[in-house]
Each structure stands twice: as structure tokens, then as C-alpha cells.
Coordinates of C-alpha atoms in Angstrom, one line a residue:
Chain M
M1 CA 0.0 0.0 0.0
T2 CA 1.5 3.3 -0.9
E3 CA -0.2 6.5 0.4
T4 CA -0.1 9.7 -1.6
A5 CA -0.9 13.2 -0.7
E6 CA -4.1 14.1 1.2
N7 CA -4.6 10.7 2.5
G8 CA -5.1 9.3 -0.9
Y9 CA -3.6 6.0 -2.0
C10 CA -2.6 4.1 -5.1
S11 CA -4.4 1.2 -6.6
F12 CA -2.4 -2.0 -7.2
S13 CA -2.1 -1.3 -11.0
E14 CA -0.9 2.3 -10.4
L15 CA 1.7 0.9 -8.0
R16 CA 2.7 -1.7 -10.6
A17 CA 3.0 1.0 -13.3
T18 CA 5.7 2.6 -11.3
Q19 CA 7.6 -0.5 -10.7
A20 CA 8.0 -2.5 -14.0
V21 CA 9.2 -5.4 -11.9
R22 CA 8.6 -5.8 -8.2
A23 CA 11.9 -6.7 -6.7
G24 CA 13.5 -7.1 -3.3
D25 CA 11.2 -7.6 -0.3
S26 CA 8.4 -5.4 -1.7
V27 CA 5.5 -8.0 -1.3
T28 CA 6.6 -8.8 2.3
K29 CA 6.7 -5.1 3.1
D30 CA 3.2 -4.6 1.7
V31 CA 1.9 -7.5 3.7
I32 CA 3.4 -6.2 6.9
E33 CA 1.9 -2.7 6.3
F34 CA -1.5 -4.2 5.7
L35 CA -1.3 -6.4 8.8
D36 CA -0.3 -3.4 10.9
R37 CA -3.3 -1.5 9.6
I38 CA -5.6 -4.5 10.3
S39 CA -4.3 -4.8 13.9
R40 CA -5.2 -1.1 14.5
H41 CA -8.5 -0.8 12.8
N42 CA -10.2 -4.2 12.4
D43 CA -11.8 -4.1 15.8
T44 CA -13.6 -0.9 14.8
V45 CA -14.9 -2.0 11.3
H46 CA -15.0 -5.8 11.8
A47 CA -13.9 -6.5 8.1
L48 CA -12.0 -9.6 8.6
I49 CA -13.0 -12.6 10.7
H50 CA -9.9 -14.7 10.2
I51 CA -6.6 -13.1 9.7
M52 CA -3.9 -15.2 8.0
N53 CA -0.9 -13.5 9.3
E54 CA 1.6 -16.4 9.1
E55 CA 0.4 -17.8 5.8
A56 CA 0.3 -14.4 4.1
L57 CA 3.7 -13.6 5.3
A58 CA 5.3 -16.9 4.3
H59 CA 3.6 -16.6 0.9
A60 CA 5.0 -13.0 0.5
K61 CA 8.5 -14.1 1.3
E62 CA 8.2 -16.9 -1.3
L63 CA 6.9 -14.3 -3.9
D64 CA 9.8 -12.0 -3.1
R65 CA 12.2 -14.8 -4.1
C66 CA 10.5 -15.2 -7.4
A67 CA 12.4 -14.4 -10.6
P68 CA 11.0 -11.5 -12.5
S69 CA 10.4 -13.7 -15.5
S70 CA 8.1 -15.9 -13.5
Q71 CA 6.0 -13.3 -11.8
G72 CA 2.2 -13.6 -12.4
R73 CA 0.0 -10.8 -13.4
L74 CA -1.3 -10.5 -9.8
H75 CA 2.3 -10.7 -8.3
G76 CA 2.1 -9.2 -4.8
M77 CA -1.7 -8.3 -4.9
V78 CA -2.9 -8.7 -1.3
V79 CA -6.5 -10.1 -1.4
A80 CA -9.2 -10.8 1.2
V81 CA -11.7 -13.6 0.4
K82 CA -15.3 -13.7 1.7
D83 CA -16.0 -16.3 4.3
T84 CA -18.3 -18.3 2.1
I85 CA -15.4 -19.2 -0.2
D86 CA -12.8 -21.9 0.8
V87 CA -9.2 -20.9 1.5
A88 CA -6.7 -23.7 2.4
K89 CA -5.7 -23.6 6.2
A90 CA -8.7 -21.5 7.1
P91 CA -12.2 -22.6 8.2
T92 CA -15.2 -21.5 6.0
T93 CA -17.7 -20.4 8.7
C94 CA -20.2 -18.4 6.4
A95 CA -20.5 -16.2 9.5
S96 CA -22.8 -18.9 11.1
F97 CA -22.8 -20.6 14.4
S98 CA -23.8 -23.7 12.5
M99 CA -20.4 -23.7 10.8
L100 CA -18.3 -22.1 13.5
H101 CA -16.4 -25.3 14.5
T102 CA -15.7 -26.3 11.0
E103 CA -12.1 -27.7 10.4
P104 CA -9.8 -25.6 8.3
C105 CA -10.1 -26.3 4.6
T106 CA -7.5 -28.5 3.1
T107 CA -7.8 -26.9 -0.5
D108 CA -8.6 -23.6 -2.0
A109 CA -11.7 -22.9 -3.9
A110 CA -11.1 -23.1 -7.7
L111 CA -11.1 -19.3 -8.0
V112 CA -8.7 -18.8 -5.1
K113 CA -6.3 -21.4 -6.8
R114 CA -6.4 -19.1 -9.9
L115 CA -5.6 -16.0 -7.9
R116 CA -2.7 -17.6 -6.1
A117 CA -1.3 -19.1 -9.5
E118 CA -0.9 -15.5 -10.6
G119 CA 0.8 -14.3 -7.4
A120 CA -2.0 -13.1 -5.3
V121 CA -1.5 -13.2 -1.4
I122 CA -4.5 -14.1 0.6
I123 CA -4.5 -12.1 3.8
G124 CA -7.7 -13.3 5.5
K125 CA -11.4 -14.3 5.3
A126 CA -13.8 -11.4 5.1
N127 CA -16.9 -11.0 7.4
C128 CA -20.3 -11.4 5.6
H129 CA -24.0 -11.9 6.3
E130 CA -24.9 -15.5 7.3
F131 CA -24.5 -17.7 4.2
A132 CA -24.5 -14.5 2.1
F133 CA -28.1 -13.7 2.5
G134 CA -28.6 -10.1 3.1
G135 CA -28.5 -8.5 6.5
P136 CA -27.0 -7.2 8.8
A137 CA -27.8 -9.2 11.9
F138 CA -26.6 -9.0 15.4
D139 CA -27.1 -12.6 16.4
L140 CA -24.3 -14.1 14.5
P141 CA -20.8 -15.2 15.8
F142 CA -19.2 -12.0 14.6
P143 CA -20.3 -8.4 15.0
P144 CA -21.5 -7.0 11.6
A145 CA -18.9 -5.2 9.5
R146 CA -19.2 -1.3 9.6
N147 CA -18.7 1.2 6.9
P148 CA -15.3 2.8 7.3
W149 CA -16.4 6.1 6.2
D150 CA -18.7 6.3 9.2
P151 CA -18.8 3.2 11.5
S152 CA -22.3 4.0 12.4
L153 CA -23.4 3.2 8.8
F154 CA -24.2 0.0 7.0
P155 CA -21.4 -0.9 4.5
G156 CA -23.8 -2.9 2.2
G157 CA -23.8 -6.6 2.0
S158 CA -23.8 -9.5 2.0
S159 CA -20.1 -9.3 1.0
S160 CA -19.7 -6.5 3.6
G161 CA -16.4 -7.5 5.0
S162 CA -14.8 -7.9 1.5
A163 CA -15.7 -4.3 0.6
V164 CA -14.8 -2.9 4.0
S165 CA -11.4 -4.5 3.8
V166 CA -10.5 -2.7 0.6
A167 CA -12.1 0.5 1.6
A168 CA -10.3 0.5 4.9
G169 CA -6.9 -0.1 3.4
F170 CA -6.5 -3.7 4.7
C171 CA -5.6 -5.1 1.2
H172 CA -5.4 -4.2 -2.5
A173 CA -8.6 -6.1 -3.5
A174 CA -11.2 -8.6 -2.2
I175 CA -13.5 -11.3 -3.5
G176 CA -17.1 -11.4 -2.8
T177 CA -20.2 -13.3 -4.1
D178 CA -23.3 -11.8 -5.6
T179 CA -26.8 -13.4 -5.6
A180 CA -28.9 -10.3 -5.4
G181 CA -26.5 -7.4 -5.3
S182 CA -23.9 -8.6 -2.8
V183 CA -21.0 -7.2 -4.7
R184 CA -22.7 -4.1 -6.0
L185 CA -24.4 -2.8 -3.0
P186 CA -21.2 -2.8 -0.8
S187 CA -19.2 -1.4 -3.7
S188 CA -21.7 1.6 -3.9
H189 CA -21.8 2.1 -0.1
C190 CA -18.0 1.9 0.4
G191 CA -16.8 3.8 -2.7
L192 CA -15.3 1.0 -4.6
V193 CA -15.2 -0.5 -8.1
G194 CA -17.1 -3.8 -8.0
L195 CA -17.6 -6.4 -10.8
K196 CA -20.4 -8.9 -10.7
L197 CA -19.4 -11.5 -13.3
T198 CA -21.7 -13.3 -15.7
N199 CA -23.6 -16.2 -13.9
G200 CA -21.4 -19.2 -14.7
A201 CA -18.3 -17.4 -15.9
V202 CA -16.3 -18.8 -13.1
P203 CA -16.4 -22.3 -11.5
L204 CA -18.0 -22.0 -8.1
D205 CA -16.3 -25.2 -6.6
G206 CA -15.4 -24.4 -3.1
V207 CA -18.0 -21.5 -2.9
K208 CA -21.0 -22.1 -0.6
P209 CA -24.1 -21.9 -2.6
L210 CA -27.0 -19.7 -1.7
S211 CA -29.2 -19.8 -4.8
P212 CA -27.2 -21.6 -7.6
T213 CA -29.2 -20.1 -10.5
F214 CA -28.2 -16.6 -9.5
D215 CA -25.0 -17.1 -7.5
S216 CA -21.8 -15.4 -9.0
V217 CA -18.6 -13.9 -7.8
G218 CA -16.6 -10.8 -8.3
P219 CA -13.9 -8.6 -7.2
F220 CA -13.8 -5.3 -5.2
A221 CA -11.0 -3.1 -6.1
R222 CA -9.9 0.5 -6.1
S223 CA -9.6 1.0 -9.8
V224 CA -11.1 -0.5 -13.0
A225 CA -7.7 -1.7 -14.0
D226 CA -7.3 -3.8 -10.8
A227 CA -10.8 -5.3 -11.3
A228 CA -9.8 -6.1 -14.9
L229 CA -6.5 -7.9 -13.7
I230 CA -8.7 -10.1 -11.4
F231 CA -11.3 -10.7 -14.0
E232 CA -8.6 -11.8 -16.5
T233 CA -7.2 -14.1 -13.8
L234 CA -10.5 -15.7 -12.9
V235 CA -11.9 -16.1 -16.4
G236 CA -8.6 -16.7 -18.3
T237 CA -9.1 -14.2 -21.0
R238 CA -7.6 -10.7 -21.8
V239 CA -9.5 -7.5 -21.6
G240 CA -7.6 -6.2 -24.6
D241 CA -6.4 -2.7 -25.5
D242 CA -9.4 -1.3 -27.4
R243 CA -9.0 2.4 -27.6
N244 CA -12.5 3.1 -29.1
E245 CA -13.7 6.6 -28.4
T246 CA -17.2 6.2 -29.6
G247 CA -20.2 4.0 -28.6
S248 CA -23.5 4.4 -26.8
I249 CA -24.8 4.0 -23.4
A250 CA -28.5 3.1 -22.7
V251 CA -30.4 4.9 -19.9
P252 CA -33.8 4.0 -18.6
A253 CA -36.7 6.3 -19.5
P254 CA -37.4 8.9 -16.8
D255 CA -40.6 7.3 -15.4
W256 CA -38.8 3.9 -15.0
L257 CA -36.0 5.7 -12.9
E258 CA -38.5 7.7 -11.0
A259 CA -40.4 4.5 -10.0
I260 CA -37.3 3.2 -8.2
G261 CA -37.6 6.2 -5.7
C262 CA -34.0 7.2 -5.6
E263 CA -32.8 9.7 -3.0
P264 CA -31.7 13.1 -4.5
D265 CA -28.0 12.5 -3.8
V266 CA -28.2 9.1 -5.7
I267 CA -29.8 10.9 -8.7
A268 CA -27.1 13.6 -8.5
A269 CA -24.5 10.8 -8.7
Y270 CA -26.2 9.2 -11.6
H271 CA -26.2 12.5 -13.5
V272 CA -22.4 13.0 -12.8
A273 CA -21.9 9.6 -14.4
R274 CA -24.1 10.4 -17.3
D275 CA -22.4 13.6 -18.0
A276 CA -19.1 11.8 -17.8
A277 CA -20.3 9.2 -20.3
V278 CA -21.0 12.1 -22.7
E279 CA -17.6 13.7 -22.0
A280 CA -16.0 10.3 -22.7
G281 CA -17.5 10.2 -26.1
F282 CA -20.6 8.0 -25.6
Q283 CA -24.0 8.8 -27.1
I284 CA -26.8 8.5 -24.5
V285 CA -29.9 6.6 -25.7
E286 CA -33.1 6.3 -23.7
V287 CA -34.6 2.7 -23.6
F288 CA -37.9 1.5 -22.3
L289 CA -37.3 -1.4 -19.9
P290 CA -39.8 -3.8 -18.4
P291 CA -41.2 -2.7 -15.0
L292 CA -39.0 -3.6 -12.1
R293 CA -41.8 -5.4 -10.5
D294 CA -41.8 -7.9 -13.3
I295 CA -38.4 -9.4 -12.4
H296 CA -38.9 -8.9 -8.7
A297 CA -41.5 -11.7 -8.1
A298 CA -39.6 -14.1 -10.4
T299 CA -36.2 -13.7 -8.8
A300 CA -37.5 -13.6 -5.2
I301 CA -39.3 -16.9 -5.8
V302 CA -36.4 -18.7 -7.4
M303 CA -34.0 -17.5 -4.7
M304 CA -36.2 -18.4 -1.8
R305 CA -37.0 -21.9 -3.2
E306 CA -33.3 -22.6 -4.0
V307 CA -32.3 -21.4 -0.4
A308 CA -34.9 -23.8 1.1
D309 CA -33.8 -26.6 -1.0
I310 CA -30.2 -26.4 0.3
Y311 CA -30.7 -25.1 3.9
S312 CA -34.2 -25.9 5.3
A313 CA -33.1 -29.4 6.3
P314 CA -29.9 -28.2 8.2
V315 CA -32.1 -25.4 9.8
R316 CA -34.6 -28.0 11.0
R317 CA -31.9 -30.2 12.4
S318 CA -30.2 -27.4 14.5
F319 CA -32.6 -24.5 14.5
E320 CA -30.8 -22.5 17.3
N321 CA -27.4 -22.7 15.4
F322 CA -28.8 -20.4 12.8
G323 CA -29.5 -16.7 13.1
E324 CA -33.2 -15.6 13.4
M325 CA -33.2 -13.9 9.9
F326 CA -31.6 -16.8 8.0
R327 CA -33.6 -19.6 9.5
A328 CA -37.0 -17.8 8.8
R329 CA -35.9 -17.3 5.2
A330 CA -34.7 -20.8 4.7
L331 CA -38.0 -22.2 6.0
L332 CA -40.3 -19.8 4.1
G333 CA -39.0 -20.9 0.8
E334 CA -40.3 -24.5 1.6
R335 CA -43.8 -23.2 0.9
I336 CA -43.0 -22.5 -2.8
P337 CA -44.6 -25.1 -5.0
E338 CA -42.5 -26.7 -7.8
R339 CA -44.8 -25.3 -10.4
H340 CA -44.4 -21.7 -9.4
Y341 CA -40.6 -22.2 -9.1
R342 CA -40.6 -23.4 -12.8
E343 CA -42.7 -20.4 -13.8
A344 CA -40.5 -18.0 -12.0
L345 CA -37.4 -19.5 -13.8
A346 CA -39.2 -19.2 -17.2
R347 CA -40.1 -15.6 -16.4
C348 CA -36.5 -14.8 -15.6
A349 CA -35.5 -16.2 -19.0
E350 CA -38.2 -14.2 -20.8
I351 CA -37.0 -10.9 -19.1
G352 CA -33.5 -11.9 -19.8
A353 CA -34.3 -12.0 -23.5
V354 CA -36.0 -8.7 -23.4
Y355 CA -32.9 -7.1 -21.7
S356 CA -30.7 -8.7 -24.3
T357 CA -32.6 -7.2 -27.1
K358 CA -32.6 -3.7 -25.4
L359 CA -28.9 -3.8 -24.7
A360 CA -27.8 -5.3 -28.1
D361 CA -26.9 -2.1 -29.7
H362 CA -25.4 -0.5 -26.8
D363 CA -22.1 -0.8 -24.8
A364 CA -23.8 -0.7 -21.4
L365 CA -26.9 0.2 -19.5
L366 CA -26.4 3.0 -16.9
L367 CA -28.3 2.4 -13.6
P368 CA -28.1 4.0 -10.1
G369 CA -25.9 2.1 -7.7
Y370 CA -28.7 1.7 -5.2
P371 CA -31.8 3.8 -4.5
S372 CA -30.3 5.1 -1.2
G373 CA -27.0 5.8 0.2
P374 CA -25.6 3.9 3.2
G375 CA -28.1 4.3 6.2
L376 CA -27.5 3.5 9.9
L377 CA -26.4 0.0 10.7
A378 CA -29.5 -1.6 12.2
V379 CA -31.5 -4.8 12.0
V380 CA -33.6 -4.9 8.9
D381 CA -36.9 -6.6 8.3
K382 CA -36.4 -10.2 7.7
F383 CA -38.4 -10.2 4.5
Y384 CA -37.6 -6.7 3.2
F385 CA -36.6 -8.2 -0.1
L386 CA -40.0 -9.6 -0.8
Q387 CA -41.7 -6.2 -0.2
R388 CA -39.9 -3.9 -2.6
P389 CA -38.3 -4.6 -6.0
N390 CA -34.6 -4.8 -5.9
L391 CA -32.7 -2.9 -8.6
N392 CA -29.8 -5.3 -8.3
A393 CA -31.9 -8.4 -8.9
I394 CA -32.0 -7.6 -12.7
A395 CA -28.5 -8.7 -13.3
N396 CA -29.0 -11.8 -11.2
G397 CA -32.2 -12.7 -12.9
T398 CA -30.8 -12.1 -16.4
G399 CA -27.4 -13.5 -15.5
M400 CA -25.6 -10.3 -17.0
P401 CA -22.5 -8.8 -15.7
V402 CA -22.3 -5.4 -14.0
L403 CA -19.5 -3.0 -13.2
S404 CA -20.0 -0.7 -10.1
L405 CA -18.2 2.5 -10.2
P406 CA -17.8 5.0 -7.3
I407 CA -18.9 8.5 -8.3
L408 CA -18.9 10.9 -5.4
R409 CA -19.1 11.3 -1.7
D410 CA -22.0 13.4 -0.4
A411 CA -21.9 16.2 2.2
S412 CA -21.7 13.5 4.9
R413 CA -18.7 11.7 3.3
R414 CA -21.1 8.9 2.3
P415 CA -19.9 7.2 -1.0
L416 CA -22.5 6.9 -3.8
G417 CA -22.0 4.9 -7.1
I418 CA -23.5 3.7 -10.2
Q419 CA -23.8 0.5 -12.2
L420 CA -23.1 -0.4 -15.8
M421 CA -24.7 -3.6 -17.1
T422 CA -24.2 -5.3 -20.4
L423 CA -24.7 -8.6 -22.2
K424 CA -23.5 -11.9 -20.7
N425 CA -19.9 -12.7 -21.1
K426 CA -19.1 -9.1 -22.3
E427 CA -17.2 -8.1 -19.2
S428 CA -14.1 -7.0 -21.3
K429 CA -16.3 -4.5 -23.1
L430 CA -17.8 -3.4 -19.9
L431 CA -14.4 -2.9 -18.3
K432 CA -13.3 -0.7 -21.2
V433 CA -16.3 1.5 -20.8
G434 CA -15.7 1.6 -17.1
E435 CA -12.1 2.8 -17.7
R436 CA -13.3 5.6 -19.9
L437 CA -15.9 6.8 -17.4
E438 CA -13.4 6.4 -14.6
S439 CA -10.9 8.7 -16.3
K440 CA -13.5 11.5 -16.5
I441 CA -15.1 11.0 -13.1
K442 CA -11.8 11.0 -11.2
Y443 CA -13.3 9.6 -7.9
P444 CA -11.0 10.7 -5.0
H445 CA -9.9 7.2 -3.7
Q446 CA -8.7 7.9 -0.2
L447 CA -8.3 6.1 3.0
P448 CA -11.1 7.0 5.4
F449 CA -8.7 7.0 8.4
V450 CA -4.9 7.1 8.9
Chain N
M1 CA -48.0 -24.8 20.6
T2 CA -47.6 -21.1 21.0
E3 CA -50.6 -18.9 20.2
I4 CA -49.9 -16.6 17.3
E5 CA -52.1 -13.6 16.9
P6 CA -55.9 -13.7 17.3
S7 CA -56.2 -12.3 13.9
V8 CA -54.4 -15.1 12.2
S9 CA -56.7 -17.4 10.3
P10 CA -56.8 -21.1 11.3
E11 CA -55.1 -22.0 7.9
I12 CA -52.1 -19.8 8.6
Q13 CA -52.0 -21.1 12.3
Q14 CA -51.9 -24.6 10.9
L15 CA -49.1 -23.7 8.3
L16 CA -47.1 -22.1 11.0
E17 CA -47.2 -25.1 13.2
A18 CA -46.2 -27.2 10.4
T19 CA -43.5 -25.1 9.3
L20 CA -41.7 -23.5 12.2
P21 CA -40.0 -25.7 14.8
N22 CA -40.9 -25.4 18.5
G23 CA -37.8 -23.3 19.2
A24 CA -39.3 -20.3 17.2
T25 CA -40.2 -17.4 19.3
P26 CA -43.6 -15.7 19.3
K27 CA -41.9 -12.7 17.5
E28 CA -40.5 -15.1 14.8
R29 CA -44.0 -16.7 14.4
K30 CA -45.5 -13.3 13.9
E31 CA -42.8 -12.2 11.4
F32 CA -43.1 -15.5 9.6
T33 CA -46.9 -14.9 9.1
Q34 CA -46.0 -11.6 7.4
G35 CA -43.4 -13.4 5.3
L36 CA -46.1 -15.9 4.2
T37 CA -48.4 -13.2 3.3
L38 CA -45.8 -11.4 1.1
L39 CA -44.7 -14.7 -0.4
A40 CA -48.4 -15.5 -1.3
E41 CA -48.6 -12.1 -3.2
L42 CA -45.5 -12.9 -5.2
L43 CA -46.8 -16.4 -6.0
G44 CA -50.0 -14.8 -7.2
E45 CA -48.1 -12.5 -9.5
I46 CA -46.1 -15.3 -11.1
G47 CA -49.3 -17.3 -11.4
A48 CA -50.9 -14.4 -13.2
S49 CA -48.0 -13.6 -15.5
S50 CA -48.1 -17.3 -16.6
G51 CA -51.8 -17.5 -17.0
N52 CA -52.3 -19.7 -13.9
E53 CA -53.9 -17.5 -11.2
D54 CA -54.6 -20.3 -8.9
T55 CA -52.0 -20.2 -6.2

């Protein structure tokens, strides 16, 4: 981690650009710096629930001995991993009492293997909501993660600890999962770049499922370039060097946007992004999208039924070992008949086809990051997600990738972001769009505290 | 079995007893009832959109 003037700090890619080859003990130094910062601040923000001091230092020393010619594209990138994803020598607890005494994993999840193969150092397991189902909750083994910009605020979730780890300066990047917005919401609330990958783009072996139809993973980072490096590593492709300066960005019609009920500051951030897109050479094209309510029922039913299929039996076996929120949700899904589940799946496919048609001629669809900025960290209604349509569910229901970008911090320092969504498996295009917007927006990446 | 709310219909009461284990608190039972209502609405919407309105 290298701090710059005014409490700002470099992304991993910026750091690499200044050091053509990382030599000497630079990786070890970075890990020591991060561990020091974790030791001073983790008790305030509760980002990490298992810190891998010895393992991270040993791996860093090994990397520092690596010949320049054999350094991977993530050489020395320090990464936190959500605690629903297996990391060798650490237990996967899913932030649940039901998994608290699990033995340490003997192998890495497939995606963690890919990160390590390119030189990433895993520094710890990140806090999350129980089994990655939105919270927060206060009856779990670990206190909920707090927003580093104001610890009284919610940092978003369920990949809360992953986002907080990066925003608080505990690592260069982190990995989360996203079933209904769990990468995008914390990205927006913590002021980070987040990438929700196309459903199925990365093998999920070693990742605890929540709703397999919608489950996906993605990185949190401090720049689009860092997210692109991780994307390339996870998917095994290259983003490329397209220098296109034209293109078009779709935006929803005003009444569609109005129906979401965004806070004024969220709309302000949205317009900053829209203006930046114009400045970056994109044409803005209004599109008519299906009402959000259409996908809401379908995605909620599919998710609830799949959660019940996996977790209702364990919940029945040891009811007291699950948090109140998770156990109620897991059992509620049992009441969904097979026929309705099938109809909901078919509905998601139909809506996915509509979105594919709408986005076919555009580089991306611009959406608000979330209708509201980060609010106070407090217990939420168990079934809030059944009551109101979730903007983030569009991408899970359609399987499409989304790039979250930080746009601004409001008068209270709360970060606000936007989302860019595109067709399945077009992450490379999305990342190029993101780079162009990022260069115009110039979000002030800073550490929230020294 | 814990009493729920006087306003809860016998059908919902029966469903709650069948679904929630004995360890569930009265508050959980009350909230679960609300969850069942919300879920029923969503099932109705999906049924309507696919032409099968019987839920």
C-alpha cells in the first residue's frame, strides 16, 4: 500500500505501473503494512474474521524470491476472500454458528487457486452476512462489518467485510459473491469498483451456494484496472487494449427511474456519471425497460426456493445454530410449489431475452448504484426483499455482468456509485467502458482514516 | 404450541405449526406470518403472469 498526498492511496495497478518489476522484499513489506493496519482498525470495522498472518507472510516471502520472469499478473496483490469461499488452512464459517467449529479447509476454492497461481497473497477471510443472505444481523458469531467512512453506517452486504477490507486499506482487493447485489451494494456504499461476473463465468467449486441459479462472484478493487486484472485471472481471458472513443450507453426512461424512488444524492451521482459518459464520447440513448416489479417476483421466488432446497433441512436439524433472519428465510422458501418455481425460472429467462434485445446495440446500461446511500447499521426486516423490488436483482435474474463505479461522496462523506450492465460474457467491453468513465469521473480514492 | 395472533386465520396457524419448529419465538412466528403473506402475493403475481392464477 502506498499512500499519496491528502490521505489518498494508489491502486495496485498504479503501483505496478511505477515498478516495472517488483523486486526485493516489496511484497513482504506490503503484507506487513496491511497487517499493521488491520491490527489497528479491524476491531472498529469488523472487516476480517480470520486473519492469515503467518500464511500471508510466508507466501509474500516466497513471492519476493520469485524471478522477475516468473512473476504472475497479480504478483504481490494482497486479497481478502469472503468467508463463504474456501481458502486452504482457514475454516469457512459463512458467519454462522452452524459452521463455527468447522475444520480448516484442506484446499482452495477453484477461483482462489487461480488468484494464487498469478501471485495473489490471501490475507484473510472477510466477514459477511450469514450464508451470504442479506442482513445485517446482530445474533451471529461476529459483529457486523461497519462502513469505514462512518462506522455507524451500513457498508452494504452480504459481502460486507470484503468491501470494508478494501475501503479501509487492509488489502489491495477482495473477492465477494453476488446473488442479489452482494458485490454491487457494498461497492456503492463503500466507494469501490465492483464487478459482478456473468452467472457461470467462473467455476464455483469451493464456494458455498445460496441460490445456484443466481450465484456469481466478483472482485472489489480501487480501480477498474485492478478489477480487470482479477477478471482476467478468474476467467482466463484478456480484456484487450481497445481504444475506441465512440459507442452508446443506454439509460432507462425517466418514469422507470422515478419509480425506483432514488434519494436526491443518488440521482445527483447518476447524473455525474451520465455527464461523464457524454464527455467520454458516448452517445446517450433512452430505452424502455420492463417494470422492475416484473423481475422482482420471479427472482424472489427462485432464490427463496433454492435457499430452502439447500438449507431448510440443516435449519430444521439445528434451529438454534442459525440466526433468526436466515432460519426464517430458509423455511419460508419451503412453501413455494415446484410449479411456481418453474414458472419463475421461465419468467427470468423471458425478461433476460428482453434485456438482451434492449442492450444489443449499446455498450452498457447505466443504472443507479442503489436507490439510497448507506443508512444506519441496524437490524432490517427479515423479509424486506420480498416487499420492494430490488434494482440489483435484474442482473442476477438475467445473468448479466455489472460493473459498479464510485462516483462521489456526499456532504456527509457517504460514497455513492452507479452500475453499468451489459450482455452476458461481455465483461471485457464493460471494463473498457468503465475505464473511460473512470478517467472522466476521477473519484477521489482515499483512506477513510490514517 | 404457542398462540400466534388472534387475527391469524386457522389455515395460517396450521401452516405455521407445520413449518416453524418449537424453538421459534412468538416474534418469529408473527414475522413469519408476514413473510407468508408477502410470499403469497408474489406467487400470485407469477401465477398471473403465466396465466395460472390459482395459487
